[in-house]
mmCIF file of N, CA and C in Angstrom:
data_model
loop_
_atom_site.group_PDB
_atom_site.id
_atom_site.type_symbol
_atom_site.label_atom_id
_atom_site.label_comp_id
_atom_site.label_asym_id
_atom_site.label_seq_id
_atom_site.Cartn_x
_atom_site.Cartn_y
_atom_site.Cartn_z
ATOM 1 N N MET I 1 0.765 -1.110 0.006
ATOM 2 C CA MET I 1 -0.023 0.019 -0.026
ATOM 3 C C MET I 1 0.817 1.192 0.020
ATOM 4 N N ASN I 2 0.510 2.216 -0.791
ATOM 5 C CA ASN I 2 1.276 3.407 -0.888
ATOM 6 C C ASN I 2 0.949 4.426 0.264
ATOM 7 N N ILE I 3 2.009 4.801 1.046
ATOM 8 C CA ILE I 3 1.684 5.597 2.143
ATOM 9 C C ILE I 3 1.896 7.121 1.855
ATOM 10 N N ARG I 4 1.969 7.410 0.580
ATOM 11 C CA ARG I 4 2.054 8.886 0.141
ATOM 12 C C ARG I 4 0.729 9.242 -0.472
ATOM 13 N N ASN I 5 0.323 10.572 -0.315
ATOM 14 C CA ASN I 5 -0.744 10.962 -0.967
ATOM 15 C C ASN I 5 -0.565 11.357 -2.439
ATOM 16 N N LYS I 6 -1.625 11.765 -3.165
ATOM 17 C CA LYS I 6 -1.474 12.058 -4.573
ATOM 18 C C LYS I 6 -0.458 13.194 -4.892
ATOM 19 N N GLU I 7 -0.176 13.964 -3.878
ATOM 20 C CA GLU I 7 0.846 15.077 -4.145
ATOM 21 C C GLU I 7 2.211 14.622 -3.760
ATOM 22 N N GLY I 8 2.330 13.351 -3.229
ATOM 23 C CA GLY I 8 3.632 12.799 -2.939
ATOM 24 C C GLY I 8 4.103 12.947 -1.518
ATOM 25 N N TYR I 9 3.226 13.618 -0.679
ATOM 26 C CA TYR I 9 3.670 13.721 0.803
ATOM 27 C C TYR I 9 3.216 12.507 1.547
ATOM 28 N N MET I 10 4.047 12.197 2.596
ATOM 29 C CA MET I 10 3.771 11.123 3.357
ATOM 30 C C MET I 10 2.412 11.249 4.211
ATOM 31 N N ASP I 11 1.512 10.246 4.052
ATOM 32 C CA ASP I 11 0.203 10.365 4.607
ATOM 33 C C ASP I 11 -0.142 8.868 5.054
ATOM 34 N N THR I 12 0.126 8.635 6.339
ATOM 35 C CA THR I 12 -0.086 7.213 6.762
ATOM 36 C C THR I 12 -1.508 6.967 7.241
ATOM 37 N N THR I 13 -2.428 7.861 7.172
ATOM 38 C CA THR I 13 -3.805 7.750 7.736
ATOM 39 C C THR I 13 -4.530 6.534 7.232
ATOM 40 N N ALA I 14 -4.644 6.405 5.838
ATOM 41 C CA ALA I 14 -5.253 5.295 5.224
ATOM 42 C C ALA I 14 -4.585 4.002 5.497
ATOM 43 N N HIS I 15 -3.268 3.958 5.492
ATOM 44 C CA HIS I 15 -2.366 2.806 5.734
ATOM 45 C C HIS I 15 -2.593 2.335 7.170
ATOM 46 N N ASP I 16 -2.592 3.231 8.136
ATOM 47 C CA ASP I 16 -2.866 2.873 9.571
ATOM 48 C C ASP I 16 -4.190 2.407 9.767
ATOM 49 N N ALA I 17 -5.249 2.999 9.100
ATOM 50 C CA ALA I 17 -6.507 2.512 9.181
ATOM 51 C C ALA I 17 -6.762 1.101 8.741
ATOM 52 N N ILE I 18 -6.226 0.767 7.596
ATOM 53 C CA ILE I 18 -6.326 -0.500 7.067
ATOM 54 C C ILE I 18 -5.595 -1.529 7.865
ATOM 55 N N LYS I 19 -4.438 -1.199 8.370
ATOM 56 C CA LYS I 19 -3.665 -2.071 9.347
ATOM 57 C C LYS I 19 -4.459 -2.358 10.613
ATOM 58 N N ALA I 20 -5.124 -1.292 11.124
ATOM 59 C CA ALA I 20 -5.957 -1.509 12.371
ATOM 60 C C ALA I 20 -7.141 -2.451 12.155
ATOM 61 N N ILE I 21 -7.816 -2.307 10.860
ATOM 62 C CA ILE I 21 -8.800 -3.227 10.545
ATOM 63 C C ILE I 21 -8.301 -4.602 10.379
ATOM 64 N N GLU I 22 -7.180 -4.861 9.838
ATOM 65 C CA GLU I 22 -6.589 -6.169 9.698
ATOM 66 C C GLU I 22 -6.273 -6.700 11.000
ATOM 67 N N ARG I 23 -5.710 -6.076 11.915
ATOM 68 C CA ARG I 23 -5.412 -6.554 13.279
ATOM 69 C C ARG I 23 -6.741 -6.826 13.966
ATOM 70 N N LYS I 24 -7.713 -5.999 13.992
ATOM 71 C CA LYS I 24 -8.949 -6.284 14.697
ATOM 72 C C LYS I 24 -9.656 -7.444 14.110
ATOM 73 N N ALA I 25 -9.754 -7.570 12.803
ATOM 74 C CA ALA I 25 -10.442 -8.749 12.204
ATOM 75 C C ALA I 25 -9.564 -9.898 12.007
ATOM 76 N N LYS I 26 -8.268 -9.747 12.370
ATOM 77 C CA LYS I 26 -7.276 -10.863 12.207
ATOM 78 C C LYS I 26 -7.253 -11.244 10.638
ATOM 79 N N LEU I 27 -7.297 -10.386 9.842
ATOM 80 C CA LEU I 27 -7.297 -10.560 8.383
ATOM 81 C C LEU I 27 -5.837 -10.378 7.840
ATOM 82 N N ARG I 28 -5.513 -11.055 6.852
ATOM 83 C CA ARG I 28 -4.235 -10.748 6.146
ATOM 84 C C ARG I 28 -4.513 -10.548 4.618
ATOM 85 N N PHE I 29 -4.063 -9.459 4.264
ATOM 86 C CA PHE I 29 -4.202 -9.040 2.815
ATOM 87 C C PHE I 29 -2.920 -9.215 2.041
ATOM 88 N N ASP I 30 -2.338 -10.382 2.190
ATOM 89 C CA ASP I 30 -1.151 -10.770 1.535
ATOM 90 C C ASP I 30 -1.434 -11.210 0.117
ATOM 91 N N TYR I 31 -0.388 -11.495 -0.647
ATOM 92 C CA TYR I 31 -0.563 -11.931 -1.979
ATOM 93 C C TYR I 31 -1.196 -13.335 -1.995
ATOM 94 N N HIS I 32 -2.152 -13.554 -2.876
ATOM 95 C CA HIS I 32 -2.875 -14.898 -3.012
ATOM 96 C C HIS I 32 -2.742 -15.224 -4.426
ATOM 97 N N PRO I 33 -2.011 -16.258 -4.838
ATOM 98 C CA PRO I 33 -1.982 -16.646 -6.198
ATOM 99 C C PRO I 33 -3.315 -17.091 -6.778
ATOM 100 N N LEU I 34 -3.615 -16.788 -8.027
ATOM 101 C CA LEU I 34 -4.855 -17.273 -8.652
ATOM 102 C C LEU I 34 -4.805 -18.743 -8.802
ATOM 103 N N VAL I 35 -5.846 -19.454 -8.612
ATOM 104 C CA VAL I 35 -5.959 -20.896 -8.966
ATOM 105 C C VAL I 35 -7.239 -21.132 -9.630
ATOM 106 N N TYR I 36 -7.178 -21.901 -10.644
ATOM 107 C CA TYR I 36 -8.362 -22.211 -11.455
ATOM 108 C C TYR I 36 -9.062 -23.450 -11.024
ATOM 109 N N ILE I 37 -10.284 -23.409 -10.628
ATOM 110 C CA ILE I 37 -11.006 -24.578 -9.996
ATOM 111 C C ILE I 37 -11.708 -25.239 -11.077
ATOM 112 N N CYS I 38 -11.360 -26.498 -11.450
ATOM 113 C CA CYS I 38 -11.998 -27.335 -12.345
ATOM 114 C C CYS I 38 -12.664 -28.491 -11.724
ATOM 115 N N SER I 39 -14.042 -28.443 -11.874
ATOM 116 C CA SER I 39 -14.977 -29.515 -11.310
ATOM 117 C C SER I 39 -16.159 -29.660 -12.116
ATOM 118 N N PRO I 40 -16.970 -30.752 -12.007
ATOM 119 C CA PRO I 40 -18.138 -30.791 -12.852
ATOM 120 C C PRO I 40 -19.227 -29.786 -12.599
ATOM 121 N N TYR I 41 -19.916 -29.494 -13.592
ATOM 122 C CA TYR I 41 -21.057 -28.554 -13.494
ATOM 123 C C TYR I 41 -22.298 -29.320 -13.904
ATOM 124 N N ALA I 42 -22.294 -29.789 -15.128
ATOM 125 C CA ALA I 42 -23.516 -30.509 -15.687
ATOM 126 C C ALA I 42 -23.834 -31.697 -14.840
ATOM 127 N N GLY I 43 -24.992 -32.202 -15.080
ATOM 128 C CA GLY I 43 -25.542 -33.434 -14.401
ATOM 129 C C GLY I 43 -26.430 -32.807 -13.161
ATOM 130 N N ASP I 44 -25.990 -33.140 -11.935
ATOM 131 C CA ASP I 44 -26.745 -32.719 -10.814
ATOM 132 C C ASP I 44 -26.147 -31.352 -10.492
ATOM 133 N N ILE I 45 -26.664 -30.312 -11.091
ATOM 134 C CA ILE I 45 -26.068 -28.998 -10.933
ATOM 135 C C ILE I 45 -26.133 -28.517 -9.419
ATOM 136 N N GLU I 46 -27.174 -28.793 -8.769
ATOM 137 C CA GLU I 46 -27.320 -28.285 -7.320
ATOM 138 C C GLU I 46 -26.158 -28.902 -6.582
ATOM 139 N N VAL I 47 -25.910 -30.097 -6.622
ATOM 140 C CA VAL I 47 -24.780 -30.787 -5.905
ATOM 141 C C VAL I 47 -23.431 -30.322 -6.413
ATOM 142 N N ASN I 48 -23.369 -30.215 -7.764
ATOM 143 C CA ASN I 48 -22.065 -29.808 -8.344
ATOM 144 C C ASN I 48 -21.699 -28.243 -7.975
ATOM 145 N N VAL I 49 -22.702 -27.493 -7.927
ATOM 146 C CA VAL I 49 -22.462 -26.002 -7.472
ATOM 147 C C VAL I 49 -22.050 -26.086 -6.006
ATOM 148 N N HIS I 50 -22.754 -26.858 -5.183
ATOM 149 C CA HIS I 50 -22.412 -26.920 -3.732
ATOM 150 C C HIS I 50 -20.906 -27.353 -3.616
ATOM 151 N N ASN I 51 -20.554 -28.339 -4.399
ATOM 152 C CA ASN I 51 -19.163 -28.929 -4.293
ATOM 153 C C ASN I 51 -18.148 -27.820 -4.848
ATOM 154 N N ALA I 52 -18.447 -27.155 -5.933
ATOM 155 C CA ALA I 52 -17.614 -26.159 -6.549
ATOM 156 C C ALA I 52 -17.317 -25.027 -5.414
ATOM 157 N N ARG I 53 -18.402 -24.782 -4.552
ATOM 158 C CA ARG I 53 -18.197 -23.775 -3.590
ATOM 159 C C ARG I 53 -17.225 -24.320 -2.436
ATOM 160 N N ARG I 54 -17.398 -25.485 -2.129
ATOM 161 C CA ARG I 54 -16.543 -26.153 -1.139
ATOM 162 C C ARG I 54 -15.092 -26.199 -1.617
ATOM 163 N N TYR I 55 -14.877 -26.454 -2.925
ATOM 164 C CA TYR I 55 -13.488 -26.540 -3.535
ATOM 165 C C TYR I 55 -12.882 -25.173 -3.603
ATOM 166 N N SER I 56 -13.827 -24.173 -3.750
ATOM 167 C CA SER I 56 -13.222 -22.766 -3.847
ATOM 168 C C SER I 56 -12.864 -22.328 -2.468
ATOM 169 N N ARG I 57 -13.650 -22.678 -1.416
ATOM 170 C CA ARG I 57 -13.371 -22.323 -0.080
ATOM 171 C C ARG I 57 -12.018 -23.049 0.410
ATOM 172 N N HIS I 58 -11.864 -24.276 -0.088
ATOM 173 C CA HIS I 58 -10.553 -24.978 0.253
ATOM 174 C C HIS I 58 -9.453 -24.346 -0.276
ATOM 175 N N ALA I 59 -9.495 -23.733 -1.465
ATOM 176 C CA ALA I 59 -8.392 -22.953 -2.114
ATOM 177 C C ALA I 59 -8.150 -21.720 -1.272
ATOM 178 N N VAL I 60 -9.134 -21.024 -0.754
ATOM 179 C CA VAL I 60 -9.003 -19.915 0.053
ATOM 180 C C VAL I 60 -8.293 -20.229 1.308
ATOM 181 N N LYS I 61 -8.663 -21.312 1.992
ATOM 182 C CA LYS I 61 -8.038 -21.747 3.223
ATOM 183 C C LYS I 61 -6.545 -22.043 2.943
ATOM 184 N N LYS I 62 -6.212 -22.527 1.722
ATOM 185 C CA LYS I 62 -4.756 -22.819 1.483
ATOM 186 C C LYS I 62 -4.036 -21.654 1.017
ATOM 187 N N GLY I 63 -4.623 -20.404 1.018
ATOM 188 C CA GLY I 63 -4.010 -19.215 0.644
ATOM 189 C C GLY I 63 -4.100 -18.725 -0.779
ATOM 190 N N TYR I 64 -4.896 -19.416 -1.550
ATOM 191 C CA TYR I 64 -5.124 -19.023 -2.982
ATOM 192 C C TYR I 64 -6.407 -18.251 -3.215
ATOM 193 N N LEU I 65 -6.477 -17.519 -4.303
ATOM 194 C CA LEU I 65 -7.603 -16.779 -4.829
ATOM 195 C C LEU I 65 -8.184 -17.633 -5.945
ATOM 196 N N PRO I 66 -9.409 -18.311 -5.585
ATOM 197 C CA PRO I 66 -9.932 -19.249 -6.646
ATOM 198 C C PRO I 66 -10.705 -18.417 -7.603
ATOM 199 N N ILE I 67 -10.511 -18.937 -8.947
ATOM 200 C CA ILE I 67 -11.279 -18.645 -10.005
ATOM 201 C C ILE I 67 -12.219 -19.863 -10.453
ATOM 202 N N THR I 68 -13.446 -19.664 -10.289
ATOM 203 C CA THR I 68 -14.344 -20.807 -10.507
ATOM 204 C C THR I 68 -15.461 -20.371 -11.573
ATOM 205 N N PRO I 69 -15.077 -20.506 -12.767
ATOM 206 C CA PRO I 69 -15.996 -19.946 -13.837
ATOM 207 C C PRO I 69 -17.395 -20.637 -13.834
ATOM 208 N N HIS I 70 -17.562 -21.842 -13.525
ATOM 209 C CA HIS I 70 -18.829 -22.417 -13.484
ATOM 210 C C HIS I 70 -19.775 -22.049 -12.362
ATOM 211 N N LEU I 71 -19.170 -21.232 -11.384
ATOM 212 C CA LEU I 71 -20.049 -20.590 -10.440
ATOM 213 C C LEU I 71 -20.437 -19.194 -10.945
ATOM 214 N N LEU I 72 -19.709 -18.585 -11.840
ATOM 215 C CA LEU I 72 -20.008 -17.294 -12.305
ATOM 216 C C LEU I 72 -20.848 -17.276 -13.609
ATOM 217 N N TYR I 73 -20.362 -17.809 -14.673
ATOM 218 C CA TYR I 73 -21.010 -17.698 -15.926
ATOM 219 C C TYR I 73 -22.433 -18.276 -16.058
ATOM 220 N N PRO I 74 -22.849 -19.368 -15.466
ATOM 221 C CA PRO I 74 -24.238 -19.723 -15.485
ATOM 222 C C PRO I 74 -25.142 -18.827 -14.819
ATOM 223 N N GLN I 75 -24.654 -17.784 -14.088
ATOM 224 C CA GLN I 75 -25.487 -16.776 -13.626
ATOM 225 C C GLN I 75 -26.204 -15.984 -14.708
ATOM 226 N N PHE I 76 -25.524 -15.802 -15.829
ATOM 227 C CA PHE I 76 -26.034 -14.942 -16.880
ATOM 228 C C PHE I 76 -25.980 -15.576 -18.296
ATOM 229 N N LEU I 77 -25.323 -16.785 -18.466
ATOM 230 C CA LEU I 77 -25.231 -17.414 -19.638
ATOM 231 C C LEU I 77 -26.047 -18.800 -19.532
ATOM 232 N N ASP I 78 -26.802 -19.160 -20.547
ATOM 233 C CA ASP I 78 -27.555 -20.356 -20.439
ATOM 234 C C ASP I 78 -26.658 -21.565 -20.969
ATOM 235 N N ASP I 79 -26.448 -22.465 -19.882
ATOM 236 C CA ASP I 79 -25.563 -23.551 -20.178
ATOM 237 C C ASP I 79 -26.362 -24.555 -21.095
ATOM 238 N N GLY I 80 -27.594 -24.460 -21.217
ATOM 239 C CA GLY I 80 -28.433 -25.342 -22.110
ATOM 240 C C GLY I 80 -28.312 -24.949 -23.563
ATOM 241 N N LEU I 81 -27.849 -23.728 -23.876
ATOM 242 C CA LEU I 81 -27.716 -23.321 -25.282
ATOM 243 C C LEU I 81 -26.142 -23.487 -25.642
ATOM 244 N N LYS I 82 -25.838 -24.276 -26.657
ATOM 245 C CA LYS I 82 -24.509 -24.567 -27.020
ATOM 246 C C LYS I 82 -23.680 -23.376 -27.250
ATOM 247 N N SER I 83 -24.301 -22.354 -27.906
ATOM 248 C CA SER I 83 -23.471 -21.138 -28.191
ATOM 249 C C SER I 83 -23.090 -20.419 -26.890
ATOM 250 N N GLU I 84 -23.938 -20.368 -25.962
ATOM 251 C CA GLU I 84 -23.677 -19.690 -24.661
ATOM 252 C C GLU I 84 -22.788 -20.594 -23.718
ATOM 253 N N ARG I 85 -22.948 -21.927 -23.789
ATOM 254 C CA ARG I 85 -22.009 -22.665 -23.055
ATOM 255 C C ARG I 85 -20.570 -22.638 -23.649
ATOM 256 N N ASP I 86 -20.490 -22.572 -25.008
ATOM 257 C CA ASP I 86 -19.132 -22.465 -25.647
ATOM 258 C C ASP I 86 -18.488 -21.126 -25.183
ATOM 259 N N LEU I 87 -19.319 -20.029 -25.164
ATOM 260 C CA LEU I 87 -18.821 -18.703 -24.817
ATOM 261 C C LEU I 87 -18.335 -18.800 -23.372
ATOM 262 N N GLY I 88 -19.139 -19.393 -22.541
ATOM 263 C CA GLY I 88 -18.678 -19.513 -21.007
ATOM 264 C C GLY I 88 -17.456 -20.382 -20.875
ATOM 265 N N MET I 89 -17.210 -21.387 -21.720
ATOM 266 C CA MET I 89 -16.010 -22.258 -21.723
ATOM 267 C C MET I 89 -14.779 -21.386 -22.152
ATOM 268 N N PHE I 90 -15.126 -20.573 -23.197
ATOM 269 C CA PHE I 90 -13.946 -19.674 -23.812
ATOM 270 C C PHE I 90 -13.539 -18.772 -22.660
ATOM 271 N N PHE I 91 -14.487 -18.052 -21.999
ATOM 272 C CA PHE I 91 -14.220 -17.123 -21.004
ATOM 273 C C PHE I 91 -13.366 -17.817 -19.839
ATOM 274 N N GLY I 92 -13.749 -18.954 -19.486
ATOM 275 C CA GLY I 92 -13.049 -19.716 -18.438
ATOM 276 C C GLY I 92 -11.554 -20.010 -18.884
ATOM 277 N N LEU I 93 -11.342 -20.371 -20.114
ATOM 278 C CA LEU I 93 -9.980 -20.587 -20.614
ATOM 279 C C LEU I 93 -9.209 -19.387 -20.618
ATOM 280 N N VAL I 94 -9.863 -18.224 -20.984
ATOM 281 C CA VAL I 94 -9.103 -17.047 -20.741
ATOM 282 C C VAL I 94 -8.658 -16.708 -19.408
ATOM 283 N N LEU I 95 -9.526 -16.910 -18.426
ATOM 284 C CA LEU I 95 -9.194 -16.748 -17.090
ATOM 285 C C LEU I 95 -8.166 -17.734 -16.642
ATOM 286 N N MET I 96 -8.236 -18.934 -17.021
ATOM 287 C CA MET I 96 -7.218 -19.944 -16.745
ATOM 288 C C MET I 96 -5.827 -19.498 -17.076
ATOM 289 N N SER I 97 -5.649 -18.765 -18.196
ATOM 290 C CA SER I 97 -4.335 -18.370 -18.639
ATOM 291 C C SER I 97 -3.720 -17.321 -17.511
ATOM 292 N N LYS I 98 -4.523 -16.837 -16.705
ATOM 293 C CA LYS I 98 -4.054 -15.890 -15.716
ATOM 294 C C LYS I 98 -3.671 -16.552 -14.372
ATOM 295 N N CYS I 99 -4.002 -17.738 -14.321
ATOM 296 C CA CYS I 99 -3.876 -18.401 -13.013
ATOM 297 C C CYS I 99 -2.421 -19.108 -12.876
ATOM 298 N N ALA I 100 -1.996 -19.231 -11.661
ATOM 299 C CA ALA I 100 -0.691 -19.899 -11.327
ATOM 300 C C ALA I 100 -0.834 -21.471 -11.441
ATOM 301 N N GLU I 101 -2.076 -21.975 -11.154
ATOM 302 C CA GLU I 101 -2.191 -23.438 -11.161
ATOM 303 C C GLU I 101 -3.724 -23.721 -11.535
ATOM 304 N N VAL I 102 -3.888 -24.895 -11.889
ATOM 305 C CA VAL I 102 -5.212 -25.497 -12.252
ATOM 306 C C VAL I 102 -5.451 -26.634 -11.218
ATOM 307 N N TRP I 103 -6.499 -26.538 -10.494
ATOM 308 C CA TRP I 103 -6.848 -27.602 -9.514
ATOM 309 C C TRP I 103 -8.036 -28.380 -10.007
ATOM 310 N N VAL I 104 -7.906 -29.648 -10.151
ATOM 311 C CA VAL I 104 -9.044 -30.517 -10.670
ATOM 312 C C VAL I 104 -9.544 -31.263 -9.601
ATOM 313 N N PHE I 105 -10.903 -31.136 -9.297
ATOM 314 C CA PHE I 105 -11.584 -31.858 -8.120
ATOM 315 C C PHE I 105 -12.435 -32.980 -8.491
ATOM 316 N N GLY I 106 -12.509 -34.035 -7.735
ATOM 317 C CA GLY I 106 -13.575 -34.994 -7.926
ATOM 318 C C GLY I 106 -13.037 -36.260 -8.583
ATOM 319 N N GLU I 107 -13.865 -37.325 -8.541
ATOM 320 C CA GLU I 107 -13.490 -38.591 -9.154
ATOM 321 C C GLU I 107 -13.868 -38.666 -10.586
ATOM 322 N N ARG I 108 -14.785 -37.752 -11.104
ATOM 323 C CA ARG I 108 -15.346 -37.952 -12.449
ATOM 324 C C ARG I 108 -14.830 -36.703 -13.169
ATOM 325 N N ILE I 109 -14.429 -37.078 -14.330
ATOM 326 C CA ILE I 109 -13.948 -35.919 -15.307
ATOM 327 C C ILE I 109 -15.084 -35.770 -16.394
ATOM 328 N N SER I 110 -15.719 -34.608 -16.295
ATOM 329 C CA SER I 110 -16.737 -34.300 -17.231
ATOM 330 C C SER I 110 -16.125 -33.985 -18.634
ATOM 331 N N THR I 111 -16.975 -33.780 -19.680
ATOM 332 C CA THR I 111 -16.504 -33.316 -20.924
ATOM 333 C C THR I 111 -15.826 -31.955 -20.885
ATOM 334 N N GLY I 112 -16.500 -31.038 -20.169
ATOM 335 C CA GLY I 112 -15.938 -29.707 -20.056
ATOM 336 C C GLY I 112 -14.571 -29.726 -19.338
ATOM 337 N N MET I 113 -14.513 -30.563 -18.268
ATOM 338 C CA MET I 113 -13.270 -30.644 -17.485
ATOM 339 C C MET I 113 -12.223 -31.198 -18.308
ATOM 340 N N LYS I 114 -12.487 -32.207 -19.159
ATOM 341 C CA LYS I 114 -11.509 -32.821 -20.066
ATOM 342 C C LYS I 114 -10.852 -31.687 -21.005
ATOM 343 N N MET I 115 -11.787 -30.903 -21.490
ATOM 344 C CA MET I 115 -11.374 -29.791 -22.383
ATOM 345 C C MET I 115 -10.408 -28.860 -21.566
ATOM 346 N N GLU I 116 -10.860 -28.444 -20.357
ATOM 347 C CA GLU I 116 -9.924 -27.602 -19.557
ATOM 348 C C GLU I 116 -8.599 -28.277 -19.151
ATOM 349 N N ILE I 117 -8.583 -29.500 -18.840
ATOM 350 C CA ILE I 117 -7.384 -30.192 -18.566
ATOM 351 C C ILE I 117 -6.541 -30.296 -19.774
ATOM 352 N N ASP I 118 -7.098 -30.672 -20.910
ATOM 353 C CA ASP I 118 -6.329 -30.741 -22.167
ATOM 354 C C ASP I 118 -5.555 -29.364 -22.455
ATOM 355 N N ARG I 119 -6.429 -28.397 -22.311
ATOM 356 C CA ARG I 119 -5.856 -26.948 -22.622
ATOM 357 C C ARG I 119 -4.723 -26.702 -21.570
ATOM 358 N N ALA I 120 -4.896 -26.999 -20.388
ATOM 359 C CA ALA I 120 -3.852 -26.732 -19.377
ATOM 360 C C ALA I 120 -2.591 -27.538 -19.630
ATOM 361 N N ARG I 121 -2.759 -28.798 -20.099
ATOM 362 C CA ARG I 121 -1.635 -29.514 -20.400
ATOM 363 C C ARG I 121 -0.930 -29.010 -21.666
ATOM 364 N N SER I 122 -1.656 -28.550 -22.646
ATOM 365 C CA SER I 122 -1.061 -28.128 -23.855
ATOM 366 C C SER I 122 -0.255 -26.786 -23.732
ATOM 367 N N LYS I 123 -0.722 -26.087 -22.687
ATOM 368 C CA LYS I 123 -0.059 -24.769 -22.367
ATOM 369 C C LYS I 123 1.075 -25.017 -21.333
ATOM 370 N N GLY I 124 1.161 -26.110 -20.695
ATOM 371 C CA GLY I 124 2.189 -26.401 -19.747
ATOM 372 C C GLY I 124 1.890 -25.911 -18.360
ATOM 373 N N TYR I 125 0.668 -25.663 -18.044
ATOM 374 C CA TYR I 125 0.280 -25.145 -16.762
ATOM 375 C C TYR I 125 0.458 -26.193 -15.668
ATOM 376 N N THR I 126 0.646 -25.761 -14.455
ATOM 377 C CA THR I 126 0.663 -26.680 -13.324
ATOM 378 C C THR I 126 -0.681 -27.174 -13.017
ATOM 379 N N ILE I 127 -0.826 -28.468 -13.023
ATOM 380 C CA ILE I 127 -2.124 -29.103 -12.685
ATOM 381 C C ILE I 127 -2.057 -29.952 -11.463
ATOM 382 N N ARG I 128 -2.945 -29.843 -10.499
ATOM 383 C CA ARG I 128 -2.941 -30.615 -9.276
ATOM 384 C C ARG I 128 -4.312 -31.209 -9.299
ATOM 385 N N PHE I 129 -4.378 -32.535 -8.810
ATOM 386 C CA PHE I 129 -5.651 -33.266 -8.717
ATOM 387 C C PHE I 129 -6.006 -33.494 -7.276
ATOM 388 N N PHE I 130 -7.269 -33.334 -7.008
ATOM 389 C CA PHE I 130 -7.868 -33.539 -5.648
ATOM 390 C C PHE I 130 -9.021 -34.383 -5.671
ATOM 391 N N SER I 131 -9.218 -35.083 -4.645
ATOM 392 C CA SER I 131 -10.460 -36.050 -4.463
ATOM 393 C C SER I 131 -11.672 -35.078 -4.164
ATOM 394 N N SER I 132 -12.822 -35.602 -4.153
ATOM 395 C CA SER I 132 -13.983 -34.717 -3.837
ATOM 396 C C SER I 132 -14.008 -34.270 -2.412
ATOM 397 N N SER I 133 -13.141 -34.918 -1.600
ATOM 398 C CA SER I 133 -13.072 -34.559 -0.161
ATOM 399 C C SER I 133 -11.764 -33.649 0.096
ATOM 400 N N CYS I 134 -11.265 -33.169 -1.120
ATOM 401 C CA CYS I 134 -10.215 -32.104 -1.035
ATOM 402 C C CYS I 134 -8.829 -32.579 -0.719
ATOM 403 N N GLU I 135 -8.594 -33.911 -0.733
ATOM 404 C CA GLU I 135 -7.338 -34.455 -0.467
ATOM 405 C C GLU I 135 -6.566 -34.490 -1.769
ATOM 406 N N GLU I 136 -5.406 -33.992 -1.667
ATOM 407 C CA GLU I 136 -4.563 -34.056 -2.964
ATOM 408 C C GLU I 136 -4.170 -35.465 -3.398
ATOM 409 N N LEU I 137 -4.297 -35.715 -4.687
ATOM 410 C CA LEU I 137 -3.974 -37.020 -5.195
ATOM 411 C C LEU I 137 -2.599 -37.023 -5.953
ATOM 412 N N ARG I 138 -1.760 -37.911 -5.752
ATOM 413 C CA ARG I 138 -0.524 -37.990 -6.429
ATOM 414 C C ARG I 138 -0.691 -38.796 -7.718
ATOM 415 N N ARG I 139 -0.299 -38.058 -8.880
ATOM 416 C CA ARG I 139 -0.385 -38.625 -10.138
ATOM 417 C C ARG I 139 1.017 -38.751 -10.841
#
């Protein structure tokens, strides 16, 4: 955080206020690498969305900032329309390119997940695999 105001003079007021909030709330605003969350969406959507939320929370607990496109894009794109699903998948792949790692969750690899994994492999991204209970699997 910059402790100088826009004129360049030292002004620690905002810095001190944020640090006080961090201490009081026991929050840390450190760097959190982006991680792409890859898990099933189609099928039992209610269960799969619940699981994607759990996986995202797991990433936060591990110090990462999760990017979970299948929790975002179905909010305004219709996964039942091929053109909109394809657009959502494309948007997800763009976001994946900004992430430090790709985390794959669950025992089942869906068609969409396979496409994401194939893309990550072709680009040489770091891929980690986890069980549905968030235990890392060795591959």
